[in-house]
Coordinates of C-alpha atoms and ligand atoms in Angstrom, one line a residue:
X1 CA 66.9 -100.4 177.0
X2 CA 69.0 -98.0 177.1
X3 CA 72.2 -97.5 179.1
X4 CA 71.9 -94.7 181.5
X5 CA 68.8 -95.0 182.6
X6 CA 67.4 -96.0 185.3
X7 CA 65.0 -99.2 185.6
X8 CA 61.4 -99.5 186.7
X9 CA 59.4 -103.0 187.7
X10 CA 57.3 -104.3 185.0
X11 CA 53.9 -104.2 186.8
X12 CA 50.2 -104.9 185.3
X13 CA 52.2 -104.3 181.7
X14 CA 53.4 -101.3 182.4
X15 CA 56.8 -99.5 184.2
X16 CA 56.3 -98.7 187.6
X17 CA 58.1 -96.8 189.8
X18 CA 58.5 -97.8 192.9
X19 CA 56.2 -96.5 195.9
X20 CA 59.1 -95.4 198.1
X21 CA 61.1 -94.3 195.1
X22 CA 64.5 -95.8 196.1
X23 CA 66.6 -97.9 193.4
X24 CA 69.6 -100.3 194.2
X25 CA 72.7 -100.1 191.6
X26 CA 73.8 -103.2 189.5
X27 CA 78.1 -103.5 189.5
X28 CA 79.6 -104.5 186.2
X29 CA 81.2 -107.7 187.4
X30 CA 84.0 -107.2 184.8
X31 CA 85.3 -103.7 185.6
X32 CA 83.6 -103.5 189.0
X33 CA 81.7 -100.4 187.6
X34 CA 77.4 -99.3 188.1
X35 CA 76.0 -100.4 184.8
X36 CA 72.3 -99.5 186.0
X37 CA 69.8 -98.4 188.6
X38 CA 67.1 -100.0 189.2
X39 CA 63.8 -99.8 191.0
X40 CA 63.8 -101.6 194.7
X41 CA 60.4 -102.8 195.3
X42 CA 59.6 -102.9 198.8
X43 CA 56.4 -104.5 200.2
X44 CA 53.6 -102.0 198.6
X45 CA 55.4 -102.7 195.0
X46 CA 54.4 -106.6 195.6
X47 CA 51.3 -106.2 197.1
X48 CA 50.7 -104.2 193.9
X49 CA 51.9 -106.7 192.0
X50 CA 50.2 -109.3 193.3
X51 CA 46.7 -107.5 192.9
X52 CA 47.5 -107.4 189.1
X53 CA 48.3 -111.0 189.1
X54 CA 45.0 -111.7 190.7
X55 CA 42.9 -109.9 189.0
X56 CA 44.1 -111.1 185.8
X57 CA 44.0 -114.5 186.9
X58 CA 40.6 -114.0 187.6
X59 CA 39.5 -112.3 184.7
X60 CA 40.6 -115.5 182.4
X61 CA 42.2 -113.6 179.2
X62 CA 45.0 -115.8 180.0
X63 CA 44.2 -118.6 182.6
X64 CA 40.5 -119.1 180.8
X65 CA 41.9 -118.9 177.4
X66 CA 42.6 -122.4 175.6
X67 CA 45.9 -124.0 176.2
X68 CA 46.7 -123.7 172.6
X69 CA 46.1 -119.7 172.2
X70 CA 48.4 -119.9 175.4
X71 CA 51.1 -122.0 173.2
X72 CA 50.5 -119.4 170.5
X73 CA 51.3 -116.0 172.5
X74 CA 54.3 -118.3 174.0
X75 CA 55.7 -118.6 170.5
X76 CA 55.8 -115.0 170.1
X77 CA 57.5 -114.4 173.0
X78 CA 60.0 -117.1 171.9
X79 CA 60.6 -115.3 168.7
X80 CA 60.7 -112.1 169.8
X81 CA 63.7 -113.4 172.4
X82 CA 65.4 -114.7 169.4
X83 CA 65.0 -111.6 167.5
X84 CA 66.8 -109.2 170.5
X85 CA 69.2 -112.2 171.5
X86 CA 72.1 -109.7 171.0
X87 CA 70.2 -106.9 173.0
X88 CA 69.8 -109.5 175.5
X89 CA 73.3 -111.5 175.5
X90 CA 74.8 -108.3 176.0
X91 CA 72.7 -106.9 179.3
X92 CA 73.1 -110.6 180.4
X93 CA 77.4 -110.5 180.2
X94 CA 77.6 -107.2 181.5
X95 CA 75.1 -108.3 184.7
X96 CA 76.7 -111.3 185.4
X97 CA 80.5 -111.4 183.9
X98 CA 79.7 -115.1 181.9
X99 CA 81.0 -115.0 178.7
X100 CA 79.1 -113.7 175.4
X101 CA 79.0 -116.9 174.0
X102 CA 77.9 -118.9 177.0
X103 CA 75.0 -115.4 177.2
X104 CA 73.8 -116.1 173.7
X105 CA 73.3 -120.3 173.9
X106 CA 71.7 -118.8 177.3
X107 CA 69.3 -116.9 175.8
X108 CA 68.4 -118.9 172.6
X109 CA 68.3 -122.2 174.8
X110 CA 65.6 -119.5 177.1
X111 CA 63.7 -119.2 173.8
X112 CA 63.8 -123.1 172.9
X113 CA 62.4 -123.8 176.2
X114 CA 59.5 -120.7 175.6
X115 CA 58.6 -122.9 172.3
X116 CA 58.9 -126.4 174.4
X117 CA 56.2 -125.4 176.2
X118 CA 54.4 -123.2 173.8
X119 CA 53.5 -126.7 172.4
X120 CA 53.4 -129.1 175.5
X121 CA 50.7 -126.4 176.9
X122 CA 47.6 -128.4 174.8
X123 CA 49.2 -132.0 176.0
X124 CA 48.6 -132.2 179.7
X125 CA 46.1 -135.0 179.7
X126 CA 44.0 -135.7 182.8
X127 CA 42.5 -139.0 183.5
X128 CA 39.8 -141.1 183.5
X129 CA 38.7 -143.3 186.6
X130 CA 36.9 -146.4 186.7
X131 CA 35.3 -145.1 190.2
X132 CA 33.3 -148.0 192.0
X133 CA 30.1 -145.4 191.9
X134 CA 27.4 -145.0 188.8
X135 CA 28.7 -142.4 186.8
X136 CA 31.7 -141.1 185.4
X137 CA 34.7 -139.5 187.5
X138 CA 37.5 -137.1 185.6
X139 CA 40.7 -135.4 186.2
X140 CA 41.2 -132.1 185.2
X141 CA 44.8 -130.3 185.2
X142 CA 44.0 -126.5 186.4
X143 CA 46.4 -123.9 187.0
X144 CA 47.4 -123.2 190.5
X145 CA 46.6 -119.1 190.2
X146 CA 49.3 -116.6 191.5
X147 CA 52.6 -117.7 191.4
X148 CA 55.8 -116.1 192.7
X149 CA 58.9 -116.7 190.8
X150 CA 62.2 -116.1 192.9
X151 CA 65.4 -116.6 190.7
X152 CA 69.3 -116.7 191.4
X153 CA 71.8 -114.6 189.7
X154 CA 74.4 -117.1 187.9
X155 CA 71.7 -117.9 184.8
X156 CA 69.5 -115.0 185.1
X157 CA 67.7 -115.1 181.8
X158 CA 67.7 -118.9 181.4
X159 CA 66.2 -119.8 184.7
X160 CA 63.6 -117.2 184.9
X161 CA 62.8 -119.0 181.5
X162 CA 62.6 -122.6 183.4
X163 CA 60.0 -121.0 185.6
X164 CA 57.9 -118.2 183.8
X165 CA 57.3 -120.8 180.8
X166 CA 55.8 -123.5 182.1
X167 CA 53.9 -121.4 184.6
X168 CA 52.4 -119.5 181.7
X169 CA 51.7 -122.3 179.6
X170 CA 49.6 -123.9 182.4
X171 CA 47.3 -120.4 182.8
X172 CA 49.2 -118.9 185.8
X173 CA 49.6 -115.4 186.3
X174 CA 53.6 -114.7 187.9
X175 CA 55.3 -112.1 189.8
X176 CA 59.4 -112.9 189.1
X177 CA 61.6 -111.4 191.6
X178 CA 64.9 -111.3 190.1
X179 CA 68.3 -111.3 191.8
X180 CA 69.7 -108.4 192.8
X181 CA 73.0 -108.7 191.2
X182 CA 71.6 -109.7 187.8
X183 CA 67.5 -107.8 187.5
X184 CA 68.1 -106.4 184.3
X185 CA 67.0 -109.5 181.2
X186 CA 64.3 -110.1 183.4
X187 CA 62.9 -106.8 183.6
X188 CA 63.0 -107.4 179.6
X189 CA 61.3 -110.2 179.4
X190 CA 58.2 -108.6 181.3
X191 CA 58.3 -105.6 178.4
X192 CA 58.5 -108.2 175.5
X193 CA 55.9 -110.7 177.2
X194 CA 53.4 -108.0 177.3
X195 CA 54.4 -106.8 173.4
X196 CA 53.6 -110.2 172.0
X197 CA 50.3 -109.9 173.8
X198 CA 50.4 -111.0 177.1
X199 CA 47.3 -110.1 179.3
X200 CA 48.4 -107.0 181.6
X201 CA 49.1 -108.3 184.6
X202 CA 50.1 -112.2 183.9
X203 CA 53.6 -111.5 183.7
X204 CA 55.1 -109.1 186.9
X205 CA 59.1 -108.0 187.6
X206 CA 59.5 -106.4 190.8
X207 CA 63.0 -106.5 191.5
X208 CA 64.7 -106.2 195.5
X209 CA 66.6 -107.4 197.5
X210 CA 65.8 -111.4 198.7
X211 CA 65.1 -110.3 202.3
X212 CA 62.8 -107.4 201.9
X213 CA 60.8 -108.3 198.6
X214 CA 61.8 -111.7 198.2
X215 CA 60.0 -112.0 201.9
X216 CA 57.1 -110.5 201.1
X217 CA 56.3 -112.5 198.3
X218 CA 56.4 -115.6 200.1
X219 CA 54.9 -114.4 202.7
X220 CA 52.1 -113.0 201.0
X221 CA 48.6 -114.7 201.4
X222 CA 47.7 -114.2 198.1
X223 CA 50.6 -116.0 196.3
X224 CA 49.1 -119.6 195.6
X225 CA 52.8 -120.5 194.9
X226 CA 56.5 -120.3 194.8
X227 CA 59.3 -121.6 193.0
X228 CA 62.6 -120.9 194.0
X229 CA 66.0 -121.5 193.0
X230 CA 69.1 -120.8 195.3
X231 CA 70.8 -121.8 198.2
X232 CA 70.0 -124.2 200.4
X233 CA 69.3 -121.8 203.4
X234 CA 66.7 -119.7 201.7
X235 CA 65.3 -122.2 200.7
X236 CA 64.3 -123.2 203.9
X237 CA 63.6 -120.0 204.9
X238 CA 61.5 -119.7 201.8
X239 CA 59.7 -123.3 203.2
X240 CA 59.3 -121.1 206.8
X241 CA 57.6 -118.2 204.8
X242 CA 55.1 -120.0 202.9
X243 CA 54.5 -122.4 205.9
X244 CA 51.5 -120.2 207.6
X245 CA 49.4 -120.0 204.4
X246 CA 49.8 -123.4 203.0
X247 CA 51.3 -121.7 199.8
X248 CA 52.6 -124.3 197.5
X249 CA 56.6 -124.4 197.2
X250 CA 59.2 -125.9 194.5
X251 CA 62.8 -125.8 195.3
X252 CA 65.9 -125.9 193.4
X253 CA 68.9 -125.9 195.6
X254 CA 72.5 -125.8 195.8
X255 CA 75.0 -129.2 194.7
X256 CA 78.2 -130.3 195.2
X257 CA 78.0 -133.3 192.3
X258 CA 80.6 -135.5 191.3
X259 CA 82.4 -136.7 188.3
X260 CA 83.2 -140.6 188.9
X261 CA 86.2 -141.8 186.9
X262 CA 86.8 -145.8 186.2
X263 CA 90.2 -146.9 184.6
X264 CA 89.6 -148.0 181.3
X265 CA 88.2 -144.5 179.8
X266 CA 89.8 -142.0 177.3
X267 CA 91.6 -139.9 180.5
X268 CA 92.6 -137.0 178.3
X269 CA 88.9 -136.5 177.3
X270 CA 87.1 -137.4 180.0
X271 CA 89.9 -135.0 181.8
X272 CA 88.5 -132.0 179.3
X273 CA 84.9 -132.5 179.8
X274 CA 85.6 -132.8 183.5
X275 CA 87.3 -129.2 183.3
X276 CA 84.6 -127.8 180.9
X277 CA 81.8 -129.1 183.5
X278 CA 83.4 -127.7 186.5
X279 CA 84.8 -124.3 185.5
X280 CA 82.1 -123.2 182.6
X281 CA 80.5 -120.0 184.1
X282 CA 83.3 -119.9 186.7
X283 CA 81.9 -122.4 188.6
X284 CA 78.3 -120.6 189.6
X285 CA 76.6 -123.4 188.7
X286 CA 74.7 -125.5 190.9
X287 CA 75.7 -128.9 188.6
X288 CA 79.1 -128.1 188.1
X289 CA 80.9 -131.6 189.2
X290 CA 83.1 -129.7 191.6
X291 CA 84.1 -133.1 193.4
X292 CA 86.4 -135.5 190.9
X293 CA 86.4 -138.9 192.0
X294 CA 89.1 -140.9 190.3
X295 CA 90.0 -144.3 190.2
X296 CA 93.8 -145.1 192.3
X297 CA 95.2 -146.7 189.4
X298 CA 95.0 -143.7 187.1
X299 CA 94.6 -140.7 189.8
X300 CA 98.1 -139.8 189.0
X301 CA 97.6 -139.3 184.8
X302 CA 94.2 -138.2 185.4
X303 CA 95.5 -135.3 187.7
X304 CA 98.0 -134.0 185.2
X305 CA 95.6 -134.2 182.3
X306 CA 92.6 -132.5 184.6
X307 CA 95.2 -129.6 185.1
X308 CA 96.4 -129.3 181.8
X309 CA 92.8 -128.7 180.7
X310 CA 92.2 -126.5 183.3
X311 CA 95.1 -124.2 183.0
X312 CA 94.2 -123.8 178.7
X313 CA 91.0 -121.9 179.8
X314 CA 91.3 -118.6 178.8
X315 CA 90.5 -115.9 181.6
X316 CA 89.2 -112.4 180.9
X317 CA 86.8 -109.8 179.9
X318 CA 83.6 -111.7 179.2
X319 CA 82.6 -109.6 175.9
X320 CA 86.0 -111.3 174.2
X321 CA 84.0 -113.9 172.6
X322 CA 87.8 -115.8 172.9
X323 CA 87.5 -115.8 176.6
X324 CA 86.0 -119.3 178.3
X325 CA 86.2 -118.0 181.9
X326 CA 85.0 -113.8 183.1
X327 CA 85.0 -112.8 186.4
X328 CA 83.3 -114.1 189.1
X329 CA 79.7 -112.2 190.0
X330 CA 80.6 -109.8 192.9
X331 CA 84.0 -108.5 195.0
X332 CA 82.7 -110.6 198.0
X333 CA 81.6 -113.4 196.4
X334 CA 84.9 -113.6 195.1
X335 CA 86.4 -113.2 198.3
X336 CA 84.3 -115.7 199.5
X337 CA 85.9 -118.2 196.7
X338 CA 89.2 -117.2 197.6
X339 CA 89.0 -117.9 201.0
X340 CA 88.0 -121.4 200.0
X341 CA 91.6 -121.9 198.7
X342 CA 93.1 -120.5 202.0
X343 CA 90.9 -122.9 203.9
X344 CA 92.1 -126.2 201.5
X345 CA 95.6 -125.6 202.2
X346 CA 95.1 -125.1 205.9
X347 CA 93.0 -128.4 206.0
X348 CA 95.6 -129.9 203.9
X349 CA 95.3 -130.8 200.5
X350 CA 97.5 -130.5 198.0
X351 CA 97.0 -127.5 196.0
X352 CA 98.3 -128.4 192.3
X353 CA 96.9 -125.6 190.6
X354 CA 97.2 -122.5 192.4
X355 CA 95.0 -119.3 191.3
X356 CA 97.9 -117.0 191.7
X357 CA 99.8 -118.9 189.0
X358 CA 97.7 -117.4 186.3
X359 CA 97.4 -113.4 185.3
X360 CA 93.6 -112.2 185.5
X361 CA 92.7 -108.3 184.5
X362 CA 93.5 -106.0 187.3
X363 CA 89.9 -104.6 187.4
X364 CA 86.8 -106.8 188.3
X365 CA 86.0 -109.3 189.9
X366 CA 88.4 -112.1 188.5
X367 CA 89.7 -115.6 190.2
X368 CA 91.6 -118.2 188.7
X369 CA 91.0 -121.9 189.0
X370 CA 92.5 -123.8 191.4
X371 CA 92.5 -127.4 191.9
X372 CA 93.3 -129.5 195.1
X373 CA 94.4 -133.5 195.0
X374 CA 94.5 -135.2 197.7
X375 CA 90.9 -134.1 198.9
X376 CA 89.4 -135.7 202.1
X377 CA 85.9 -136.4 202.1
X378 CA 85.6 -134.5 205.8
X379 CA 87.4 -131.3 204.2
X380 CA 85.1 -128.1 204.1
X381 CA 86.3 -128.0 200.5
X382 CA 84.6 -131.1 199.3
X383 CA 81.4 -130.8 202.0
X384 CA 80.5 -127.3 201.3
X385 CA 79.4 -125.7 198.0
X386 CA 81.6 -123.3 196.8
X387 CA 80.4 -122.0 194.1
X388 CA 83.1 -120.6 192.2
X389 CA 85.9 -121.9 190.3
X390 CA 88.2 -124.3 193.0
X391 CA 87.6 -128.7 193.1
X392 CA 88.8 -131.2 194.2
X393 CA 90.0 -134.5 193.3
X394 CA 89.6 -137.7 195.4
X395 CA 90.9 -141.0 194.6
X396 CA 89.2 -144.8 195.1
X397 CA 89.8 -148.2 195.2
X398 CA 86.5 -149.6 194.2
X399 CA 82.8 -149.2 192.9
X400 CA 81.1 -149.6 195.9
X401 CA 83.7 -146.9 197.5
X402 CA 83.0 -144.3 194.9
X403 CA 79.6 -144.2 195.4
X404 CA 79.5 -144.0 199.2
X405 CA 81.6 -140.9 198.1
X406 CA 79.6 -139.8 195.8
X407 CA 76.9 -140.0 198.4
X408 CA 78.8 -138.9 201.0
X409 CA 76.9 -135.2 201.2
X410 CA 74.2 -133.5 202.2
X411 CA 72.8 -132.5 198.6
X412 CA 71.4 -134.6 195.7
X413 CA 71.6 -132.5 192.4
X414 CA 73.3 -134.2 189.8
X415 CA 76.6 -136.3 189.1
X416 CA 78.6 -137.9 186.1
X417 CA 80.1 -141.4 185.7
X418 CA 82.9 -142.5 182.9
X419 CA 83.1 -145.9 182.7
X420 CA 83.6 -148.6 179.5
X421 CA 81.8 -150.8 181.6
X422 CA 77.7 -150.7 180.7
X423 CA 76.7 -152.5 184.1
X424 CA 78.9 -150.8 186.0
X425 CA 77.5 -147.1 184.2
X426 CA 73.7 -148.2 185.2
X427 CA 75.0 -149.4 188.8
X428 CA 76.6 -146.5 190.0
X429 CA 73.6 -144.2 188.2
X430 CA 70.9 -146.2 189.8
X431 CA 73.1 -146.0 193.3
X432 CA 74.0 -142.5 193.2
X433 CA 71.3 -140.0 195.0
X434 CA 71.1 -137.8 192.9
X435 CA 68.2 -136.2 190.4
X436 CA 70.0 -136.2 187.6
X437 CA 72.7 -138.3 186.5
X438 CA 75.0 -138.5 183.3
X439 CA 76.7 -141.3 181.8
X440 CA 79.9 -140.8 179.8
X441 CA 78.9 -137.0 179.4
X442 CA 78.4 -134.0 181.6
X443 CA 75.5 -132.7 180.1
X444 CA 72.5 -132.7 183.0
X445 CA 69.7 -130.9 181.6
X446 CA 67.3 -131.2 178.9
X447 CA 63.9 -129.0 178.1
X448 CA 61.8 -132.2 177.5
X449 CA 63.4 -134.1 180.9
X450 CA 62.8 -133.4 184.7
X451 CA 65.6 -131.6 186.5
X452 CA 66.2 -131.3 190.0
X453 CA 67.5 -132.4 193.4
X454 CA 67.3 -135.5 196.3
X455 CA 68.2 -134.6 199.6
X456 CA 68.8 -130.9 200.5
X457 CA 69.1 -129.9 196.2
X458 CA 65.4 -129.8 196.6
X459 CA 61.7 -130.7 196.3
X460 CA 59.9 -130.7 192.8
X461 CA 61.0 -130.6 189.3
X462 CA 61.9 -127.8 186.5
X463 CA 61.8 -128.9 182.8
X464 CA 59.3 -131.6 180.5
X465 CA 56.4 -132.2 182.0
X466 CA 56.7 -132.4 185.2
X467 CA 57.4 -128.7 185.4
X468 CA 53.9 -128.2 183.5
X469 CA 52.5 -130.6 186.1
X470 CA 54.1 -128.6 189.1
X471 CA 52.1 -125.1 188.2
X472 CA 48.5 -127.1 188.2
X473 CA 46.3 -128.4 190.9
X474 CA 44.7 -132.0 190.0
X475 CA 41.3 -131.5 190.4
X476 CA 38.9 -134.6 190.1
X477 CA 34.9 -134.6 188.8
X478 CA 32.4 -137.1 189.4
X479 CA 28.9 -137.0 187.3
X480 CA 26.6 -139.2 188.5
X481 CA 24.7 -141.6 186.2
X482 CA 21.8 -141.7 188.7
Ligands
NDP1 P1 70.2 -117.0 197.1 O1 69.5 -118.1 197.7 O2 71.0 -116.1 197.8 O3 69.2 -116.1 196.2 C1 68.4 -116.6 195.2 C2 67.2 -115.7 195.1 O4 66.5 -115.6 196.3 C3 67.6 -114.2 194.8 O5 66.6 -113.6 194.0 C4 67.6 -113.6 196.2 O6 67.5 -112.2 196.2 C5 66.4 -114.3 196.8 N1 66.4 -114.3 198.3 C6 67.5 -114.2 199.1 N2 67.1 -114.3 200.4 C7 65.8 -114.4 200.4 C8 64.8 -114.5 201.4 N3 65.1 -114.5 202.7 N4 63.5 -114.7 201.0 C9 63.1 -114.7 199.7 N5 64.0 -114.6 198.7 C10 65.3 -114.4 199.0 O7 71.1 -117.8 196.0 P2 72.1 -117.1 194.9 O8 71.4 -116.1 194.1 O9 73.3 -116.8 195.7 O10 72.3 -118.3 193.9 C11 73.2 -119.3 194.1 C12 72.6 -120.6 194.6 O11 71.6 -121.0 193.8 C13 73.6 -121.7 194.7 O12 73.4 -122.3 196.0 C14 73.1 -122.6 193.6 O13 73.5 -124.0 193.9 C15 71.7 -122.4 193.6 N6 71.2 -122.8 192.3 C16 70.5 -124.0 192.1 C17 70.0 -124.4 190.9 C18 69.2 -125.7 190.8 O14 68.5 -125.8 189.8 N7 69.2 -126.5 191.8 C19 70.3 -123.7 189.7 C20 71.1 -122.5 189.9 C21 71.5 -122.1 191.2 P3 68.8 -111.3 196.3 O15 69.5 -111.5 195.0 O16 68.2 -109.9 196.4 O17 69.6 -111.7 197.5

């Protein structure tokens, strides 16, 4: 793609302009710049959409085709993301301000999960039932038909990967809308899909904004499905939208997870990974363990090797492959972050790194960490999700009072625990409500295991199977012996 010009949808395998010709402008997070127009579909652009989807879905070239020519056009695609990662790292830094490495494990971790389900397309099994009738009674795994695909903007390529994979691999036809901050690896995706020899019409990018074509896709009788990832709030209204029609819906919402620390560990390095997991892509992630939860008898250490750690990250432009930490995604979501700090201090904890401390470029969209200590479970700062790059640090007696604080929320997504102590690791996992919990690590997600949330983080599950399982409709045969 070219810089400069301006950006269609990618509709029926082609670029389409939009029916009421308007086009939205994409800011360069880094110098606060327009890096690209791009088409703003508005409710004829999905219907249109949606009609390709159909038809293709009924026509079978992709949903009738075997699962395992599926898995082989999903290896293509895989390849070819491989083959343009730097095309595609770059587009995705410049949309979103995360650094170039963190872009590039982005996109090749996009095309692992492409080949994961390339190959898991020809292993979803149905059953056999011993039914009390004569005969012989079946379940068959079919796809669900038309699916919209409605994606957040802080891991653009990687989550429209989560959902466009799987949903393919199952038979689906999909119409991804793309966040508006970030359309532009998406609209990719749709061109190289349809070069590796995707059906026209299986794979749609109509990009707009959330409440106009976001809407109208969920909205839209003829979606079967949607999954969505983003904040709580849409999600529900997302849940309001589909509602009428009975549409299907997956949800992956926001988090607030913790990091539980038990005396006895390595402080320094459970200190760095607790800083790496918290501050990696600025905080816009919806697992980063933005609450600490430290043990009383080594909160005080803890503290000053958590900031240490922090303070080391280096802050800058994003395409410095040196740089752990670009700017944050927009001018007001930064000043949304910020006003998070104002709002600890007024409610009274302690701030011990303060984001005016550090120097960030004068252009963009930049915010430096700050940590709070002496966090109070009924502070905004440690109920609400902040997204951005500001935690907080609690302290605890016991077990059984770090994981009523670890519960202590309205979301469910994920959480860590550091402990030397196996029974106490497997205690606080099992008790913790959360989908997706870590022992003695911060890594949360894996292609081949469920992800997702309890509570308000969501309903349903991206990754292994159960993500394949989510895009089908059981469907059960009986054949009579009489
Ligand atoms: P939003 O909910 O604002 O937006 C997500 C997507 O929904 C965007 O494409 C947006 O479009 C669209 N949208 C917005 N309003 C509507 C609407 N009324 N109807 C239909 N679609 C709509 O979330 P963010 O993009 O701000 O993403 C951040 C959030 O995502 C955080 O809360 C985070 O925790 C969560 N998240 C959850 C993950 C998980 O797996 N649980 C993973 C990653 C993020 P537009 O961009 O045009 O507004």
């Amino acid at each position: 793609m070219e810089q400069g010009k301006r950006w269609l949808a990618w509709i029926d395998g082609q670029e389409v302009a939009p029916a009421e010709s308007r086009f939205f402008k994409v800011e360069e997070p880094a110098t606060g710049t327009v890096l690209a127009e791009v088409a703003q579909c508005g409710p004829n652009d999905v219907k249109k959409a949606i009609a390709a989807a159909r038809r293709s879905f009924e026509e079978g070239r992709w949903s009738q085709q075997s699962a395992t020519a599926r898995g082989k056009v999903l290896l293509r695609l895989a390849q070819s993301i491989r083959d343009n990662v730097d095309m595609l790292a770059q587009w995705e830094t410049r949309q979103v301000g995360k650094p170039i490495r963190d872009s590039r494990d982005e996109v090749l971790t996009a095309a692992d999960c492409f080949e994961y389900y390339a190959g898991a397309a020809n292993k979803l099994y149905g059953h056999t039932i011993p039914v009390s009738a004569a005969g012989f009674d079946y379940t068959l795994r079919v796809p669900v038909g038309v699916v919209g695909l409605i994606v957040p903007w802080n891991f653009p390529f990687l989550i429209t990967a989560w959902k466009v994979a799987p949903a393919l691999a199952a038979g689906n036809s999909v119409i991804v809308k793309p966040a508006s901050y970030t359309p532009l690896t998406a609209l990719v995706l749709g061109r190289l899909g349809t070069e590796v020899g995707l059906p026209d019409g299986v794979l749609n990018i109509v990009p707009g904004p959330g409440r106009e074509t976001g809407e109208a896709l969920a909205a839209d009788p003829g979606v079967d499905k949607v999954a969505f990832t983003g904040e709580t709030t849409t999600g529900s209204r997302i849940l309001q939208l589909a509602a009428p029609n009975i549409t299907r819906v997956s949800l992956e919402l926001g988090g607030k997870s913790p990091t539980i620390v038990f005396d006895g560990v390595d402080l320094d390095h459970v200190a760095y990974l607790a800083a790496q997991s918290a501050y990696a892509n600025s905080g816009q992630d919806c697992c980063a363990r933005s609450r600490i939860m430290v043990q009383q008898s080594i909160y005080e250490k803890f503290v000053e090797h958590y900031v240490k750690h922090v303070q080391q990250l280096s802050i800058g432009d994003p395409l410095n492959p040196e740089n752990a930490m670009g700017p944050l995604v927009s001018a007001s979501h930064r000043n949304r972050v910020a006003g998070y700090v104002e709002r600890g201090l007024a409610e009274g904890a302690e701030l011990v790194l303060d984001p005016r401390s550090k120097e960030v470029p004068a252009q963009g969209f930049y915010l430096a960490p700050a940590i709070f200590a002496q966090a109070r479970s009924d502070m905004s700062i440690v109920r609400e999700e902040i997204f951005g790059p500001v935690t907080t640090v609690q302290a605890f007696d016991s077990e059984q009072e770090a994981i009523t604080m670890a519960n202590d929320t309205t979301y469910g997504l994920s959480g860590s625990v550091f402990t030397r102590d196996v029974g106490q690791a497997l205690r606080v996992a099992n008790q913790v409500r959360a989908g997706v919990m870590s022992v003695n690590t911060i890594r949360s997600v894996h292609l081949e295991a469920p992800f997702g949330g309890f509570k308000q983080s969501g309903m349903g599950r991206e990754l292994g199977m159960e993500a394949l399982e989510m895009y089908t409709e059981v469907k059960n045969v009986f054949i009579s012996m009489e």
